[in-house]
């Protein structure tokens, strides 16, 4: 089957952690950019600067890091002996990662709204949204480290 993954398990795990940290950096920073973006005029050069920063963050950091996180995470799950009966913490972690992914997709949609000058969300909205990835990360890391159930 996929026994060839076993000797590389720790390397795959390291790559998964590195890519997840990179993805989280974007998920934590982009809503903060949105907060600042709501505070400038649609026709200003600052508005365009925020669009450039957001696009680059999404395109060059968040998207590749999310793909890498999923790729290495799936490789870890496929490593023989990792996915076992009764490993419910992993099911819960995967659910939280799916919620994180939904947040990523929503952030991309909010960026598109800024791009087309159709954003109706307030700075307060994005300040609140900015806390959600942190809460999900706390749950994900706690589950991965403690494996409570």
PDB file of C-alpha atoms in Angstrom:
ATOM      1  CA  UNK A   1       0.000   0.000   0.000  1.00  0.00           C
ATOM      2  CA  UNK A   2       1.673   3.242   1.133  1.00  0.00           C
ATOM      3  CA  UNK A   3       4.371   1.792   3.359  1.00  0.00           C
ATOM      4  CA  UNK A   4       6.944   3.890   1.510  1.00  0.00           C
ATOM      5  CA  UNK A   5       5.647   6.909   3.489  1.00  0.00           C
ATOM      6  CA  UNK A   6       6.640   5.448   6.869  1.00  0.00           C
ATOM      7  CA  UNK A   7      10.382   6.307   6.776  1.00  0.00           C
ATOM      8  CA  UNK A   8       9.528   9.880   5.806  1.00  0.00           C
ATOM      9  CA  UNK A   9       6.835  10.389   8.437  1.00  0.00           C
ATOM     10  CA  UNK A  10       8.749  12.941  10.529  1.00  0.00           C
ATOM     11  CA  UNK A  11       9.850  14.884   7.428  1.00  0.00           C
ATOM     12  CA  UNK A  12       6.271  14.977   6.171  1.00  0.00           C
ATOM     13  CA  UNK A  13       5.097  16.062   9.618  1.00  0.00           C
ATOM     14  CA  UNK A  14       7.673  18.886   9.663  1.00  0.00           C
ATOM     15  CA  UNK A  15       6.573  20.037   6.195  1.00  0.00           C
ATOM     16  CA  UNK A  16       2.938  19.917   7.345  1.00  0.00           C
ATOM     17  CA  UNK A  17       3.677  22.081  10.392  1.00  0.00           C
ATOM     18  CA  UNK A  18       5.717  24.594   8.356  1.00  0.00           C
ATOM     19  CA  UNK A  19       3.025  24.928   5.695  1.00  0.00           C
ATOM     20  CA  UNK A  20       0.281  25.206   8.339  1.00  0.00           C
ATOM     21  CA  UNK A  21       2.184  28.021  10.079  1.00  0.00           C
ATOM     22  CA  UNK A  22       2.537  29.844   6.752  1.00  0.00           C
ATOM     23  CA  UNK A  23      -1.162  29.402   6.009  1.00  0.00           C
ATOM     24  CA  UNK A  24      -2.112  30.634   9.480  1.00  0.00           C
ATOM     25  CA  UNK A  25       0.069  33.726   9.030  1.00  0.00           C
ATOM     26  CA  UNK A  26      -2.049  34.683   6.033  1.00  0.00           C
ATOM     27  CA  UNK A  27      -5.337  33.809   7.724  1.00  0.00           C
ATOM     28  CA  UNK A  28      -4.391  36.028  10.655  1.00  0.00           C
ATOM     29  CA  UNK A  29      -3.028  38.939   8.601  1.00  0.00           C
ATOM     30  CA  UNK A  30      -5.575  39.238   5.768  1.00  0.00           C
ATOM     31  CA  UNK A  31      -8.554  40.245   7.953  1.00  0.00           C
ATOM     32  CA  UNK A  32      -6.330  42.894   9.559  1.00  0.00           C
ATOM     33  CA  UNK A  33      -5.574  44.261   6.081  1.00  0.00           C
ATOM     34  CA  UNK A  34      -9.320  44.293   5.439  1.00  0.00           C
ATOM     35  CA  UNK A  35      -9.816  46.401   8.591  1.00  0.00           C
ATOM     36  CA  UNK A  36      -7.380  48.999   7.252  1.00  0.00           C
ATOM     37  CA  UNK A  37      -8.866  48.703   3.766  1.00  0.00           C
ATOM     38  CA  UNK A  38     -12.309  49.715   5.049  1.00  0.00           C
ATOM     39  CA  UNK A  39     -10.808  52.951   6.368  1.00  0.00           C
ATOM     40  CA  UNK A  40      -9.614  54.383   3.030  1.00  0.00           C
ATOM     41  CA  UNK A  41     -11.455  55.963   0.119  1.00  0.00           C
ATOM     42  CA  UNK A  42     -12.265  53.669  -2.838  1.00  0.00           C
ATOM     43  CA  UNK A  43     -10.509  55.987  -5.280  1.00  0.00           C
ATOM     44  CA  UNK A  44      -7.319  56.525  -3.287  1.00  0.00           C
ATOM     45  CA  UNK A  45      -3.876  55.130  -4.035  1.00  0.00           C
ATOM     46  CA  UNK A  46      -3.999  53.489  -0.597  1.00  0.00           C
ATOM     47  CA  UNK A  47      -7.052  51.496  -1.719  1.00  0.00           C
ATOM     48  CA  UNK A  48      -5.046  50.156  -4.662  1.00  0.00           C
ATOM     49  CA  UNK A  49      -2.068  49.415  -2.406  1.00  0.00           C
ATOM     50  CA  UNK A  50      -4.273  47.327  -0.101  1.00  0.00           C
ATOM     51  CA  UNK A  51      -5.632  45.427  -3.117  1.00  0.00           C
ATOM     52  CA  UNK A  52      -2.080  44.628  -4.209  1.00  0.00           C
ATOM     53  CA  UNK A  53      -1.054  43.503  -0.729  1.00  0.00           C
ATOM     54  CA  UNK A  54      -4.173  41.338  -0.333  1.00  0.00           C
ATOM     55  CA  UNK A  55      -3.794  39.760  -3.777  1.00  0.00           C
ATOM     56  CA  UNK A  56      -0.145  38.901  -3.159  1.00  0.00           C
ATOM     57  CA  UNK A  57      -0.908  37.478   0.275  1.00  0.00           C
ATOM     58  CA  UNK A  58      -3.703  35.304  -1.142  1.00  0.00           C
ATOM     59  CA  UNK A  59      -1.828  34.232  -4.278  1.00  0.00           C
ATOM     60  CA  UNK A  60       1.742  33.767  -3.106  1.00  0.00           C
ATOM     61  CA  UNK A  61       1.402  32.766   0.546  1.00  0.00           C
ATOM     62  CA  UNK A  62      -2.067  31.600   1.546  1.00  0.00           C
ATOM     63  CA  UNK A  63      -3.043  29.497  -1.466  1.00  0.00           C
ATOM     64  CA  UNK A  64       0.274  27.589  -1.794  1.00  0.00           C
ATOM     65  CA  UNK A  65       0.483  27.126   1.990  1.00  0.00           C
ATOM     66  CA  UNK A  66      -3.095  25.800   2.152  1.00  0.00           C
ATOM     67  CA  UNK A  67      -2.416  23.362  -0.688  1.00  0.00           C
ATOM     68  CA  UNK A  68       0.813  22.221   0.981  1.00  0.00           C
ATOM     69  CA  UNK A  69      -0.933  21.861   4.363  1.00  0.00           C
ATOM     70  CA  UNK A  70      -3.605  19.664   2.833  1.00  0.00           C
ATOM     71  CA  UNK A  71      -1.093  17.657   0.782  1.00  0.00           C
ATOM     72  CA  UNK A  72       1.199  16.902   3.713  1.00  0.00           C
ATOM     73  CA  UNK A  73      -1.758  16.356   6.061  1.00  0.00           C
ATOM     74  CA  UNK A  74      -3.255  13.775   3.708  1.00  0.00           C
ATOM     75  CA  UNK A  75       0.147  12.113   3.371  1.00  0.00           C
ATOM     76  CA  UNK A  76       0.337  11.868   7.170  1.00  0.00           C
ATOM     77  CA  UNK A  77      -3.120  10.298   7.337  1.00  0.00           C
ATOM     78  CA  UNK A  78      -2.183   7.819   4.598  1.00  0.00           C
ATOM     79  CA  UNK A  79       0.967   6.740   6.437  1.00  0.00           C
ATOM     80  CA  UNK A  80       0.317   3.197   7.711  1.00  0.00           C
ATOM     81  CA  UNK A  81      -0.595   3.121  11.409  1.00  0.00           C
ATOM     82  CA  UNK A  82      -1.643   6.766  11.688  1.00  0.00           C
ATOM     83  CA  UNK A  83      -5.359   6.473  10.909  1.00  0.00           C
ATOM     84  CA  UNK A  84      -6.786   3.943  13.357  1.00  0.00           C
ATOM     85  CA  UNK A  85     -10.156   3.106  14.832  1.00  0.00           C
ATOM     86  CA  UNK A  86     -10.981   5.277  17.802  1.00  0.00           C
ATOM     87  CA  UNK A  87      -8.860   8.234  16.691  1.00  0.00           C
ATOM     88  CA  UNK A  88     -11.685  10.715  17.174  1.00  0.00           C
ATOM     89  CA  UNK A  89      -9.409  13.649  17.893  1.00  0.00           C
ATOM     90  CA  UNK A  90      -8.284  13.439  14.261  1.00  0.00           C
ATOM     91  CA  UNK A  91     -11.878  13.574  13.015  1.00  0.00           C
ATOM     92  CA  UNK A  92     -12.431  16.689  15.116  1.00  0.00           C
ATOM     93  CA  UNK A  93      -9.178  18.252  13.884  1.00  0.00           C
ATOM     94  CA  UNK A  94     -10.184  17.624  10.269  1.00  0.00           C
ATOM     95  CA  UNK A  95     -13.553  19.271  10.946  1.00  0.00           C
ATOM     96  CA  UNK A  96     -11.801  22.355  12.365  1.00  0.00           C
ATOM     97  CA  UNK A  97      -9.463  22.452   9.343  1.00  0.00           C
ATOM     98  CA  UNK A  98     -12.519  22.387   7.071  1.00  0.00           C
ATOM     99  CA  UNK A  99     -13.895  25.387   9.001  1.00  0.00           C
ATOM    100  CA  UNK A 100     -10.524  27.111   8.512  1.00  0.00           C
ATOM    101  CA  UNK A 101     -10.776  26.392   4.786  1.00  0.00           C
ATOM    102  CA  UNK A 102     -14.271  27.875   4.643  1.00  0.00           C
ATOM    103  CA  UNK A 103     -12.810  30.981   6.293  1.00  0.00           C
ATOM    104  CA  UNK A 104     -10.084  31.086   3.634  1.00  0.00           C
ATOM    105  CA  UNK A 105     -12.681  30.917   0.857  1.00  0.00           C
ATOM    106  CA  UNK A 106     -14.756  33.655   2.505  1.00  0.00           C
ATOM    107  CA  UNK A 107     -11.680  35.871   2.772  1.00  0.00           C
ATOM    108  CA  UNK A 108     -11.076  35.399  -0.938  1.00  0.00           C
ATOM    109  CA  UNK A 109     -14.687  36.430  -1.635  1.00  0.00           C
ATOM    110  CA  UNK A 110     -14.300  39.514   0.582  1.00  0.00           C
ATOM    111  CA  UNK A 111     -11.128  40.404  -1.331  1.00  0.00           C
ATOM    112  CA  UNK A 112     -13.111  40.143  -4.588  1.00  0.00           C
ATOM    113  CA  UNK A 113     -15.689  42.532  -3.112  1.00  0.00           C
ATOM    114  CA  UNK A 114     -12.920  45.052  -2.386  1.00  0.00           C
ATOM    115  CA  UNK A 115     -11.523  44.497  -5.888  1.00  0.00           C
ATOM    116  CA  UNK A 116     -14.882  45.357  -7.461  1.00  0.00           C
ATOM    117  CA  UNK A 117     -15.496  48.147  -4.912  1.00  0.00           C
ATOM    118  CA  UNK A 118     -18.564  46.355  -3.578  1.00  0.00           C
ATOM    119  CA  UNK A 119     -17.473  45.689  -0.008  1.00  0.00           C
ATOM    120  CA  UNK A 120     -20.192  46.455   2.518  1.00  0.00           C
ATOM    121  CA  UNK A 121     -18.471  45.018   5.596  1.00  0.00           C
ATOM    122  CA  UNK A 122     -17.245  47.285   8.381  1.00  0.00           C
ATOM    123  CA  UNK A 123     -13.879  47.424  10.063  1.00  0.00           C
ATOM    124  CA  UNK A 124     -15.546  46.050  13.203  1.00  0.00           C
ATOM    125  CA  UNK A 125     -16.801  43.038  11.229  1.00  0.00           C
ATOM    126  CA  UNK A 126     -13.259  42.229  10.085  1.00  0.00           C
ATOM    127  CA  UNK A 127     -11.868  42.785  13.608  1.00  0.00           C
ATOM    128  CA  UNK A 128     -14.253  40.106  14.880  1.00  0.00           C
ATOM    129  CA  UNK A 129     -13.534  37.800  11.917  1.00  0.00           C
ATOM    130  CA  UNK A 130      -9.829  38.206  12.665  1.00  0.00           C
ATOM    131  CA  UNK A 131     -10.279  36.261  15.921  1.00  0.00           C
ATOM    132  CA  UNK A 132     -11.883  33.158  14.385  1.00  0.00           C
ATOM    133  CA  UNK A 133      -8.717  31.656  12.815  1.00  0.00           C
ATOM    134  CA  UNK A 134      -6.971  32.049  16.183  1.00  0.00           C
ATOM    135  CA  UNK A 135      -9.711  30.128  17.990  1.00  0.00           C
ATOM    136  CA  UNK A 136      -9.682  27.385  15.348  1.00  0.00           C
ATOM    137  CA  UNK A 137      -5.877  27.195  15.538  1.00  0.00           C
ATOM    138  CA  UNK A 138      -6.028  26.773  19.322  1.00  0.00           C
ATOM    139  CA  UNK A 139      -8.426  23.858  18.871  1.00  0.00           C
ATOM    140  CA  UNK A 140      -6.389  22.262  16.079  1.00  0.00           C
ATOM    141  CA  UNK A 141      -3.050  22.492  17.887  1.00  0.00           C
ATOM    142  CA  UNK A 142      -4.529  21.328  21.200  1.00  0.00           C
ATOM    143  CA  UNK A 143      -6.080  18.282  19.523  1.00  0.00           C
ATOM    144  CA  UNK A 144      -2.910  17.439  17.584  1.00  0.00           C
ATOM    145  CA  UNK A 145      -0.668  17.670  20.641  1.00  0.00           C
ATOM    146  CA  UNK A 146      -2.860  16.145  23.371  1.00  0.00           C
ATOM    147  CA  UNK A 147      -4.857  13.622  21.271  1.00  0.00           C
ATOM    148  CA  UNK A 148      -7.522  13.628  24.009  1.00  0.00           C
ATOM    149  CA  UNK A 149      -9.965  11.107  22.516  1.00  0.00           C
TER     150      UNK A 149
END
